[in-house]
CSV table of C-alpha atoms in Angstrom, one decimal:
chain,number,residue,atom,x,y,z
A,1,MET,CA,0.0,0.0,0.0
A,2,CYS,CA,2.7,2.5,1.0
A,3,SER,CA,4.7,1.8,-2.3
A,4,ARG,CA,1.5,2.4,-4.4
A,5,ILE,CA,0.8,5.7,-2.7
A,6,LEU,CA,4.4,6.8,-3.1
A,7,PHE,CA,4.2,5.9,-6.8
A,8,LEU,CA,1.1,8.0,-7.2
A,9,PHE,CA,2.6,10.9,-5.4
A,10,LEU,CA,5.8,10.9,-7.4
A,11,THR,CA,3.9,10.5,-10.6
A,12,SER,CA,1.8,13.6,-9.7
A,13,LEU,CA,4.9,15.7,-9.2
A,14,LEU,CA,6.2,14.8,-12.6
A,15,LEU,CA,3.0,16.0,-14.3
A,16,SER,CA,2.9,19.7,-15.0
A,17,ALA,CA,0.0,21.7,-13.8
A,18,THR,CA,0.9,24.6,-16.0
A,19,GLY,CA,-0.6,22.9,-19.0
A,20,SER,CA,0.7,22.7,-22.6
A,21,GLY,CA,-2.6,22.7,-24.5
A,22,GLN,CA,-5.4,25.2,-25.2
A,23,PHE,CA,-5.4,26.4,-21.6
A,24,THR,CA,-2.2,27.2,-19.7
A,25,VAL,CA,-1.3,29.0,-16.5
A,26,SER,CA,0.3,32.4,-17.0
A,27,PRO,CA,4.0,32.9,-16.3
A,28,ASN,CA,3.3,34.8,-13.1
A,29,HIS,CA,1.1,31.8,-12.0
A,30,HIS,CA,-1.9,34.0,-11.1
A,31,TYR,CA,-4.0,33.8,-14.3
A,32,LEU,CA,-5.1,31.4,-17.0
A,33,ARG,CA,-4.4,31.8,-20.7
A,34,LYS,CA,-6.2,30.4,-23.7
A,35,ASN,CA,-4.2,30.1,-26.9
A,36,GLY,CA,-1.4,32.0,-25.2
A,37,GLN,CA,-3.6,35.0,-24.5
A,38,PRO,CA,-5.0,36.2,-21.1
A,39,PHE,CA,-8.3,34.6,-20.4
A,40,PHE,CA,-11.1,36.0,-18.3
A,41,TRP,CA,-13.2,33.3,-16.6
A,42,LEU,CA,-16.8,34.4,-16.3
A,43,GLY,CA,-18.5,31.2,-15.3
A,44,ASP,CA,-22.1,29.9,-14.8
A,45,THR,CA,-23.0,26.9,-12.7
A,46,ALA,CA,-25.1,24.8,-15.0
A,47,TRP,CA,-24.5,21.6,-13.1
A,48,GLU,CA,-27.5,19.6,-14.6
A,49,LEU,CA,-26.9,20.8,-18.2
A,50,PHE,CA,-26.0,17.4,-19.7
A,51,HIS,CA,-28.7,15.6,-17.6
A,52,ARG,CA,-31.8,17.7,-17.9
A,53,LEU,CA,-31.8,19.7,-21.2
A,54,THR,CA,-32.6,18.6,-24.7
A,55,ARG,CA,-30.3,19.7,-27.5
A,56,ALA,CA,-32.7,22.6,-28.5
A,57,GLU,CA,-32.8,23.7,-24.8
A,58,ALA,CA,-29.1,23.5,-24.5
A,59,ASP,CA,-28.8,25.7,-27.6
A,60,GLN,CA,-31.2,28.2,-26.0
A,61,TYR,CA,-29.3,28.3,-22.8
A,62,LEU,CA,-25.8,28.6,-24.3
A,63,THR,CA,-26.8,31.2,-26.8
A,64,ARG,CA,-28.3,33.4,-24.1
A,65,ARG,CA,-25.3,33.0,-21.9
A,66,LYS,CA,-23.0,33.9,-24.8
A,67,GLN,CA,-25.0,37.1,-25.4
A,68,GLN,CA,-24.5,38.0,-21.7
A,69,GLY,CA,-20.7,37.6,-21.9
A,70,PHE,CA,-20.2,34.3,-20.1
A,71,THR,CA,-17.0,32.4,-21.1
A,72,VAL,CA,-17.2,29.2,-19.0
A,73,ILE,CA,-20.0,26.8,-18.3
A,74,GLN,CA,-19.6,24.4,-15.3
A,75,ALA,CA,-21.4,21.2,-15.9
A,76,VAL,CA,-21.3,17.6,-14.7
A,77,ALA,CA,-21.2,14.3,-16.7
A,78,LEU,CA,-22.5,12.0,-13.9
A,79,ALA,CA,-25.0,14.5,-12.5
A,80,GLU,CA,-26.0,15.2,-8.9
A,81,LEU,CA,-29.8,14.9,-9.2
A,82,ASP,CA,-30.1,11.1,-9.3
A,83,GLY,CA,-27.9,11.1,-12.3
A,84,LEU,CA,-27.2,7.4,-12.4
A,85,HIS,CA,-30.9,6.3,-12.1
A,86,THR,CA,-32.8,9.1,-14.0
A,87,PRO,CA,-32.2,9.2,-17.7
A,88,ASN,CA,-31.1,12.3,-19.6
A,89,ALA,CA,-33.5,14.2,-21.9
A,90,GLU,CA,-32.9,11.5,-24.6
A,91,GLY,CA,-33.8,8.6,-22.3
A,92,GLN,CA,-30.2,7.5,-21.7
A,93,LEU,CA,-28.3,6.6,-18.5
A,94,PRO,CA,-24.6,7.4,-18.4
A,95,LEU,CA,-23.3,4.0,-17.3
A,96,ARG,CA,-24.2,0.3,-17.8
A,97,ASP,CA,-24.6,-1.6,-14.6
A,98,TYR,CA,-23.7,1.5,-12.6
A,99,ASP,CA,-20.1,0.7,-13.5
A,100,PRO,CA,-17.7,3.6,-14.3
A,101,ALA,CA,-15.8,1.2,-16.5
A,102,LYS,CA,-18.9,0.8,-18.7
A,103,PRO,CA,-20.0,4.2,-20.0
A,104,ASN,CA,-23.0,4.4,-22.3
A,105,GLU,CA,-22.0,5.8,-25.7
A,106,LYS,CA,-25.5,7.1,-26.4
A,107,TYR,CA,-25.6,9.2,-23.2
A,108,PHE,CA,-22.3,10.8,-24.0
A,109,GLU,CA,-23.4,11.7,-27.5
A,110,LEU,CA,-25.5,14.4,-25.9
A,111,VAL,CA,-22.5,15.6,-23.8
A,112,ASP,CA,-20.5,15.7,-27.1
A,113,TYR,CA,-23.2,17.9,-28.7
A,114,VAL,CA,-23.3,20.4,-25.8
A,115,ILE,CA,-19.5,20.7,-25.7
A,116,ASP,CA,-19.3,21.2,-29.4
A,117,LYS,CA,-22.1,23.7,-29.4
A,118,ALA,CA,-20.3,25.7,-26.7
A,119,ALA,CA,-17.1,25.6,-28.8
A,120,SER,CA,-19.1,27.0,-31.8
A,121,LEU,CA,-20.0,29.9,-29.6
A,122,ASP,CA,-16.4,30.3,-28.4
A,123,MET,CA,-17.4,29.2,-24.9
A,124,ASN,CA,-15.7,26.7,-22.7
A,125,ILE,CA,-16.9,23.8,-20.5
A,126,ALA,CA,-15.5,23.3,-17.0
A,127,LEU,CA,-16.2,19.6,-17.1
A,128,LEU,CA,-16.8,17.6,-13.9
A,129,PRO,CA,-16.5,13.9,-14.8
A,130,THR,CA,-18.8,13.1,-11.8
A,131,TRP,CA,-20.5,14.7,-8.9
A,132,GLY,CA,-19.0,13.9,-5.6
A,133,ASP,CA,-21.8,11.8,-4.2
A,134,LYS,CA,-20.8,9.0,-6.7
A,135,LEU,CA,-17.7,8.7,-4.6
A,136,PHE,CA,-19.2,9.4,-1.2
A,137,LYS,CA,-22.5,10.8,-0.2
A,138,ASN,CA,-21.4,12.6,3.0
A,139,ASN,CA,-24.9,12.3,4.4
A,140,TRP,CA,-26.7,13.8,1.4
A,141,GLY,CA,-27.0,13.0,-2.3
A,142,THR,CA,-28.5,10.0,-4.0
A,143,GLY,CA,-25.2,8.3,-5.1
A,144,PRO,CA,-24.7,5.4,-5.3
A,145,GLU,CA,-21.1,5.3,-4.3
A,146,ILE,CA,-19.5,3.5,-7.2
A,147,PHE,CA,-15.9,4.7,-7.5
A,148,THR,CA,-12.7,2.9,-6.5
A,149,GLU,CA,-9.1,3.8,-7.3
A,150,ALA,CA,-9.2,1.3,-10.1
A,151,ASN,CA,-12.4,2.3,-11.9
A,152,ALA,CA,-11.7,6.0,-11.3
A,153,ALA,CA,-8.6,5.6,-13.3
A,154,VAL,CA,-10.4,3.6,-16.0
A,155,TYR,CA,-13.2,6.2,-16.2
A,156,GLY,CA,-10.8,9.2,-16.1
A,157,ASN,CA,-8.8,7.7,-18.9
A,158,TRP,CA,-12.0,7.0,-21.0
A,159,ILE,CA,-13.5,10.4,-20.6
A,160,ALA,CA,-10.3,12.3,-21.1
A,161,THR,CA,-9.5,10.3,-24.2
A,162,ARG,CA,-12.9,11.1,-25.5
A,163,TYR,CA,-12.4,14.8,-25.1
A,164,LYS,CA,-8.7,15.3,-25.4
A,165,ASP,CA,-9.0,16.9,-28.8
A,166,ARG,CA,-11.7,19.3,-27.7
A,167,LYS,CA,-10.0,22.7,-27.1
A,168,ASN,CA,-12.6,24.2,-24.8
A,169,ILE,CA,-12.3,21.8,-21.8
A,170,ILE,CA,-11.2,22.6,-18.3
A,171,TRP,CA,-11.3,19.7,-15.9
A,172,ILE,CA,-12.9,20.0,-12.4
A,173,LEU,CA,-12.9,17.0,-10.0
A,174,GLY,CA,-14.8,16.8,-6.7
A,175,GLY,CA,-18.3,18.0,-7.0
A,176,ASP,CA,-19.2,19.6,-3.6
A,177,ARG,CA,-17.4,17.1,-1.4
A,178,ILE,CA,-14.6,17.3,1.2
A,179,PRO,CA,-12.5,14.1,1.1
A,180,ARG,CA,-13.0,12.1,4.2
A,181,GLY,CA,-9.4,10.9,4.3
A,182,ARG,CA,-6.6,9.3,2.4
A,183,ALA,CA,-8.7,6.8,0.6
A,184,ASP,CA,-10.9,9.4,-0.9
A,185,ILE,CA,-7.9,11.5,-1.9
A,186,ASP,CA,-6.3,8.5,-3.6
A,187,ILE,CA,-9.5,7.9,-5.7
A,188,TRP,CA,-9.5,11.5,-7.0
A,189,GLN,CA,-5.8,11.4,-7.5
A,190,ALA,CA,-6.1,8.3,-9.6
A,191,MET,CA,-8.7,10.0,-11.8
A,192,ALA,CA,-6.6,13.1,-12.1
A,193,LEU,CA,-3.5,11.2,-13.1
A,194,ALA,CA,-5.5,9.2,-15.7
A,195,ILE,CA,-6.8,12.5,-17.2
A,196,MET,CA,-3.3,13.9,-17.4
A,197,ARG,CA,-1.9,10.8,-19.0
A,198,ALA,CA,-4.7,10.6,-21.6
A,199,THR,CA,-4.3,14.2,-22.5
A,200,GLY,CA,-0.5,14.1,-22.8
A,201,ASN,CA,-0.2,16.1,-19.6
A,202,SER,CA,-1.9,19.1,-21.2
A,203,ALA,CA,-5.0,19.1,-19.1
A,204,ILE,CA,-5.8,22.0,-16.7
A,205,ILE,CA,-7.4,20.4,-13.6
A,206,SER,CA,-8.8,21.7,-10.3
A,207,TYR,CA,-11.1,20.4,-7.5
A,208,HIS,CA,-14.5,21.7,-6.4
A,209,GLY,CA,-15.0,21.2,-2.7
A,210,GLN,CA,-17.0,22.8,0.1
A,211,PRO,CA,-16.4,26.0,2.1
A,212,ASN,CA,-13.2,26.0,4.1
A,213,GLU,CA,-10.3,28.3,4.8
A,214,THR,CA,-7.8,27.3,2.1
A,215,GLY,CA,-10.0,26.1,-0.8
A,216,SER,CA,-9.2,22.9,-2.6
A,217,ALA,CA,-5.5,23.4,-2.0
A,218,ALA,CA,-6.2,22.0,1.4
A,219,TRP,CA,-6.3,18.5,-0.1
A,220,PHE,CA,-4.4,18.8,-3.4
A,221,GLY,CA,-2.0,21.7,-2.9
A,222,THR,CA,1.0,19.5,-3.4
A,223,ALA,CA,-0.3,17.5,-6.4
A,224,GLY,CA,1.5,18.2,-9.7
A,225,TRP,CA,-1.8,18.1,-11.7
A,226,PHE,CA,-3.5,20.8,-9.5
A,227,ALA,CA,-3.5,23.9,-11.6
A,228,PHE,CA,-5.6,26.4,-9.8
A,229,ASN,CA,-7.3,26.8,-6.4
A,230,ILE,CA,-11.1,26.8,-6.1
A,231,PHE,CA,-13.3,28.2,-3.2
A,232,GLN,CA,-17.0,28.3,-2.6
A,233,ASN,CA,-18.7,30.4,0.0
A,234,GLY,CA,-21.7,28.3,1.1
A,235,HIS,CA,-24.4,30.7,-0.2
A,236,CYS,CA,-24.1,33.0,2.8
A,237,ARG,CA,-24.4,36.7,2.7
A,238,ASP,CA,-21.5,38.9,3.6
A,239,ASN,CA,-18.7,36.5,4.6
A,240,ASP,CA,-15.1,37.5,4.2
A,241,ASN,CA,-14.3,35.2,1.3
A,242,TYR,CA,-12.1,38.0,-0.1
A,243,ASN,CA,-9.6,37.3,2.7
A,244,ARG,CA,-9.4,33.7,1.7
A,245,ILE,CA,-8.9,34.6,-1.9
A,246,PHE,CA,-6.1,37.0,-1.0
A,247,ASN,CA,-4.4,34.5,1.3
A,248,SER,CA,-4.4,32.0,-1.5
A,249,TRP,CA,-3.0,34.6,-3.9
A,250,LEU,CA,-0.1,35.1,-1.5
A,251,SER,CA,0.5,31.3,-0.9
A,252,LYS,CA,3.4,29.3,-2.3
A,253,PRO,CA,3.6,27.8,-4.8
A,254,ALA,CA,1.6,30.5,-6.5
A,255,ARG,CA,-1.5,29.4,-8.3
A,256,PRO,CA,-4.5,31.1,-9.9
A,257,VAL,CA,-7.5,31.3,-7.5
A,258,ILE,CA,-11.2,31.6,-8.1
A,259,ASP,CA,-14.5,31.5,-6.3
A,260,ALA,CA,-16.2,28.8,-8.4
A,261,GLU,CA,-19.4,28.6,-6.3
A,262,PRO,CA,-20.3,32.0,-4.7
A,263,ILE,CA,-23.8,32.9,-3.5
A,264,TYR,CA,-26.3,32.2,-6.2
A,265,GLU,CA,-28.9,34.6,-7.4
A,266,ASP,CA,-32.4,33.8,-6.2
A,267,HIS,CA,-31.1,31.3,-3.7
A,268,PRO,CA,-32.1,30.9,0.0
A,269,VAL,CA,-29.4,32.8,1.9
A,270,CYS,CA,-27.6,30.2,4.1
A,271,PHE,CA,-30.5,27.8,3.4
A,272,ASN,CA,-29.9,25.9,6.6
A,273,VAL,CA,-30.6,29.1,8.6
A,274,LYS,CA,-34.1,30.5,8.9
A,275,ASP,CA,-35.5,33.9,7.7
A,276,LEU,CA,-32.5,35.3,5.9
A,277,GLY,CA,-34.4,35.7,2.7
A,278,THR,CA,-33.4,35.1,-0.9
A,279,SER,CA,-30.2,36.4,-2.5
A,280,SER,CA,-30.3,39.4,-4.8
A,281,ALA,CA,-28.3,40.7,-7.7
A,282,TYR,CA,-26.6,42.9,-5.1
A,283,ASP,CA,-25.4,39.9,-3.2
A,284,VAL,CA,-24.1,38.4,-6.4
A,285,ARG,CA,-22.2,41.6,-7.4
A,286,LYS,CA,-20.5,42.1,-4.1
A,287,TYR,CA,-18.9,38.6,-4.1
A,288,ALA,CA,-17.8,39.1,-7.7
A,289,TYR,CA,-16.1,42.5,-7.3
A,290,LEU,CA,-14.6,41.7,-3.8
A,291,ASP,CA,-13.2,38.4,-4.9
A,292,LEU,CA,-11.8,39.7,-8.1
A,293,PHE,CA,-10.2,42.7,-6.5
A,294,ALA,CA,-8.7,40.4,-3.8
A,295,GLY,CA,-6.8,38.5,-6.4
A,296,ALA,CA,-9.1,36.0,-8.2
A,297,PHE,CA,-8.4,35.4,-11.9
A,298,GLY,CA,-12.1,35.2,-12.8
A,299,HIS,CA,-15.4,34.6,-11.2
A,300,THR,CA,-18.4,32.2,-11.4
A,301,TYR,CA,-21.9,33.4,-11.3
A,302,GLY,CA,-24.7,31.0,-10.2
A,303,CYS,CA,-28.5,31.0,-10.2
A,304,HIS,CA,-30.5,28.7,-8.0
A,305,ASP,CA,-33.2,28.2,-10.7
A,306,ILE,CA,-30.6,27.4,-13.4
A,307,TRP,CA,-28.1,25.1,-11.8
A,308,GLN,CA,-30.9,22.6,-11.5
A,309,PHE,CA,-32.7,23.7,-14.6
A,310,TYR,CA,-36.0,23.9,-12.7
A,311,ALA,CA,-39.2,23.6,-14.8
A,312,THR,CA,-42.9,22.8,-14.2
A,313,GLY,CA,-43.2,19.1,-13.2
A,314,ARG,CA,-39.8,18.8,-11.7
A,315,THR,CA,-39.2,18.6,-8.0
A,316,GLY,CA,-37.3,21.7,-7.0
A,317,ILE,CA,-34.3,21.7,-4.7
A,318,ASN,CA,-34.5,24.2,-1.8
A,319,GLY,CA,-37.4,26.2,-3.3
A,320,PRO,CA,-36.6,27.6,-6.7
A,321,HIS,CA,-38.9,30.5,-7.8
A,322,LEU,CA,-38.6,30.6,-11.6
A,323,SER,CA,-38.3,28.4,-14.6
A,324,TRP,CA,-34.8,28.2,-15.8
A,325,GLN,CA,-35.8,30.0,-19.0
A,326,ASP,CA,-37.3,33.0,-17.1
A,327,ALA,CA,-34.2,33.0,-14.8
A,328,LEU,CA,-31.9,33.5,-17.7
A,329,GLY,CA,-32.8,37.2,-17.6
A,330,LEU,CA,-32.3,37.9,-13.9
A,331,PRO,CA,-30.4,41.2,-13.3
A,332,GLY,CA,-27.4,39.7,-11.7
A,333,ALA,CA,-26.6,37.6,-14.8
A,334,MET,CA,-26.9,40.7,-16.9
A,335,GLN,CA,-24.6,42.6,-14.6
A,336,MET,CA,-21.9,40.0,-14.9
A,337,GLY,CA,-21.4,41.2,-18.4
A,338,TYR,CA,-20.7,44.7,-17.2
A,339,LEU,CA,-18.1,43.2,-14.8
A,340,LYS,CA,-16.5,41.3,-17.7
A,341,LYS,CA,-16.3,44.5,-19.8
A,342,LEU,CA,-14.6,46.4,-17.0
A,343,MET,CA,-12.0,43.6,-16.2
A,344,THR,CA,-11.1,42.9,-19.9
A,345,THR,CA,-10.9,46.6,-20.9
A,346,TYR,CA,-7.7,46.8,-18.9
A,347,PRO,CA,-4.6,44.5,-18.9
A,348,LEU,CA,-5.4,41.4,-16.9
A,349,GLU,CA,-2.1,39.9,-16.0
A,350,ASP,CA,-0.4,42.9,-14.4
A,351,ARG,CA,-3.3,43.4,-12.0
A,352,VAL,CA,-2.6,42.8,-8.3
A,353,PRO,CA,-4.6,43.1,-5.1
A,354,ASP,CA,-3.5,46.1,-3.1
A,355,GLN,CA,-5.3,47.3,0.0
A,356,SER,CA,-2.5,49.7,0.7
A,357,LEU,CA,-4.1,52.0,-1.9
A,358,ILE,CA,-6.8,52.9,0.6
A,359,ALA,CA,-6.8,54.1,4.2
A,360,GLU,CA,-10.1,52.4,4.9
A,361,ASN,CA,-8.7,49.0,4.0
A,362,ASN,CA,-10.2,46.7,6.6
A,363,PHE,CA,-13.9,47.4,6.8
A,364,PRO,CA,-16.2,44.4,7.4
A,365,PRO,CA,-18.1,42.7,4.5
A,366,ALA,CA,-21.3,44.7,4.6
A,367,GLU,CA,-19.4,48.0,4.0
A,368,ARG,CA,-16.2,46.6,2.4
A,369,ILE,CA,-13.9,48.7,0.3
A,370,GLN,CA,-11.5,46.6,-1.9
A,371,ALA,CA,-8.7,47.8,-4.2
A,372,THR,CA,-6.7,46.4,-7.0
A,373,ARG,CA,-4.3,47.9,-9.5
A,374,GLY,CA,-2.2,47.4,-12.7
A,375,LYS,CA,0.8,49.4,-13.8
A,376,ASP,CA,-1.2,52.3,-15.2
A,377,TYR,CA,-4.7,51.9,-13.7
A,378,LEU,CA,-6.5,51.1,-10.5
A,379,PHE,CA,-10.0,50.1,-9.3
A,380,VAL,CA,-11.6,50.6,-5.9
A,381,TYR,CA,-14.9,48.9,-5.2
A,382,THR,CA,-17.0,50.3,-2.3
A,383,ASP,CA,-19.9,47.9,-1.7
A,384,SER,CA,-22.2,50.3,0.1
A,385,GLY,CA,-20.9,53.6,-1.4
A,386,LYS,CA,-18.8,54.6,1.5
A,387,SER,CA,-16.2,57.3,0.9
A,388,PHE,CA,-12.5,56.5,1.1
A,389,THR,CA,-9.0,58.0,1.0
A,390,LEU,CA,-6.7,56.9,-1.8
A,391,THR,CA,-2.9,57.0,-2.0
A,392,MET,CA,-2.4,58.5,-5.5
A,393,THR,CA,1.1,57.4,-6.4
A,394,LYS,CA,0.7,53.7,-6.9
A,395,ILE,CA,0.2,53.8,-10.7
A,396,THR,CA,2.2,55.6,-13.4
A,397,GLY,CA,1.5,59.1,-14.7
A,398,LYS,CA,1.9,62.6,-13.4
A,399,GLU,CA,-1.8,63.1,-14.1
A,400,VAL,CA,-4.7,60.7,-14.0
A,401,ARG,CA,-8.3,60.7,-15.2
A,402,GLY,CA,-11.1,59.0,-13.4
A,403,TYR,CA,-14.6,57.5,-13.7
A,404,TRP,CA,-17.3,56.3,-11.4
A,405,PHE,CA,-18.4,52.9,-12.8
A,406,ASP,CA,-21.9,51.8,-11.9
A,407,PRO,CA,-22.0,47.9,-11.5
A,408,ARG,CA,-25.8,48.0,-11.8
A,409,ASN,CA,-25.9,49.2,-15.4
A,410,GLY,CA,-22.4,49.4,-16.7
A,411,THR,CA,-22.3,53.1,-17.2
A,412,SER,CA,-19.6,55.5,-16.1
A,413,GLN,CA,-19.4,59.1,-14.9
A,414,PRO,CA,-16.2,60.9,-15.8
A,415,LEU,CA,-14.2,62.8,-13.3
A,416,ALA,CA,-12.0,65.9,-13.9
A,417,ALA,CA,-8.3,65.1,-14.5
A,418,MET,CA,-6.2,65.3,-11.3
A,419,ALA,CA,-2.6,65.2,-10.2
A,420,ASN,CA,-1.2,61.8,-9.3
A,421,SER,CA,0.3,62.9,-6.0
A,422,GLY,CA,-0.4,62.8,-2.3
A,423,THR,CA,-3.7,61.4,-1.0
A,424,ARG,CA,-7.3,62.3,-2.1
A,425,ARG,CA,-10.7,61.6,-0.7
A,426,PHE,CA,-13.3,60.2,-3.1
A,427,ASP,CA,-17.1,60.4,-2.5
A,428,PRO,CA,-19.2,58.0,-4.6
A,429,PRO,CA,-22.3,59.4,-6.3
A,430,SER,CA,-24.6,57.6,-3.9
A,431,THR,CA,-24.4,55.6,-0.7
A,432,GLY,CA,-26.4,53.0,1.2
A,433,TYR,CA,-27.5,49.4,0.8
A,434,GLY,CA,-27.2,48.3,-2.9
A,435,LYS,CA,-25.3,51.5,-3.8
A,436,ASP,CA,-22.0,49.9,-4.8
A,437,TRP,CA,-19.6,51.8,-7.1
A,438,VAL,CA,-16.2,51.3,-8.7
A,439,LEU,CA,-13.7,54.1,-8.9
A,440,ILE,CA,-11.4,53.8,-11.9
A,441,LEU,CA,-8.3,55.9,-12.2
A,442,GLU,CA,-5.9,55.6,-15.2
A,443,ASP,CA,-2.7,57.2,-16.3
A,444,SER,CA,-3.7,60.1,-18.6
A,445,ASN,CA,-1.1,59.0,-21.1
A,446,ARG,CA,-2.8,55.7,-21.7
A,447,LYS,CA,-5.6,55.3,-24.3
A,448,PRO,CA,-8.9,56.1,-22.6
A,449,ALA,CA,-10.8,53.0,-21.6
A,450,GLY,CA,-14.0,54.2,-23.2
A,451,LEU,CA,-16.3,52.6,-20.6
């Protein structure tokens, strides 16, 4: 047993997590690239996409998300909601005899179609080979628990071989589970190593767990295949996930970090706690801007009605309110497009988190002010419109121009040019709950952003 574990560990160290295919890790180890160019991850959690939608419905969903600016769709091959017993929209189960070594070709033809449709829209799939309850239920989930080290390697090899030539795949293991111990870690490790071997060590892989202090690096931080760190926040309002993101950004070895399951729009807030209501677009925005400005390389949006593709006649999980088609137009989803425009208008890879820009740099989550900067620009997000004092000398230029960017509608209000010296107080256009703003300052010598 010890020699086998040692072999797996040494093999993992030999496999590069920087990737050599379509997706790679940037040279500074804080961002992802696609085709050698900086890549902004704007994700959506569509966990049941392969399981519940027809081809026409998948077309509708993907086309709408493309229009809204999304670049990554997170979806699961062996789905959470009774995915081994309940057929997909074409009447197919994913496995024969519930055996990971016996995948059903007909089921995966629909998966093929969705992946290829996404590619035709220049969208990417963060592909989970299985939801975590197929490995262990952890007191919830329908399972059944079917994976061992041996069949995890067989299944990992099979699915990675099937999709190794698709150029729009990022691999995510886990599926909302914390490994119970060494045996669970070894199963995921076996699957990861099989994916790496099948793809010629070019796969980009991470792990989706549950809320904790250090993200998925807690279990796989030393694995050679582990390319970027994933957090989720547990669907609670106003926690300090930005601190966890920043600590991960500081950690060694450096890896990109992302919140891949933040609070979802239209979701019960901390659904195991009573009377906290339903999450809003404002809840969604706050996590997105705070996490990104704290060092995340991208962000995942989620909607409670959409991850499960709720529709009339389906049993809803934790009280969805809307059909998935109606939920496509919720304001938080639209506002993620404004976020993407802001982040991609400026150079991605020279951006660093920097709370030293602001004097009011340690406010609690409900009134948080978070700062980030590149070489010739900076952003400050104030989540309740509180004023702040800015140190003006952290970016280039003797003179800077500025804007107040409105995360609610994507518009901006120009400010008069100002000297890039000393300190300066900034008062947002409005203040209070839901009145979040982004200050943009840029070197007057750079081309205007045009936001």
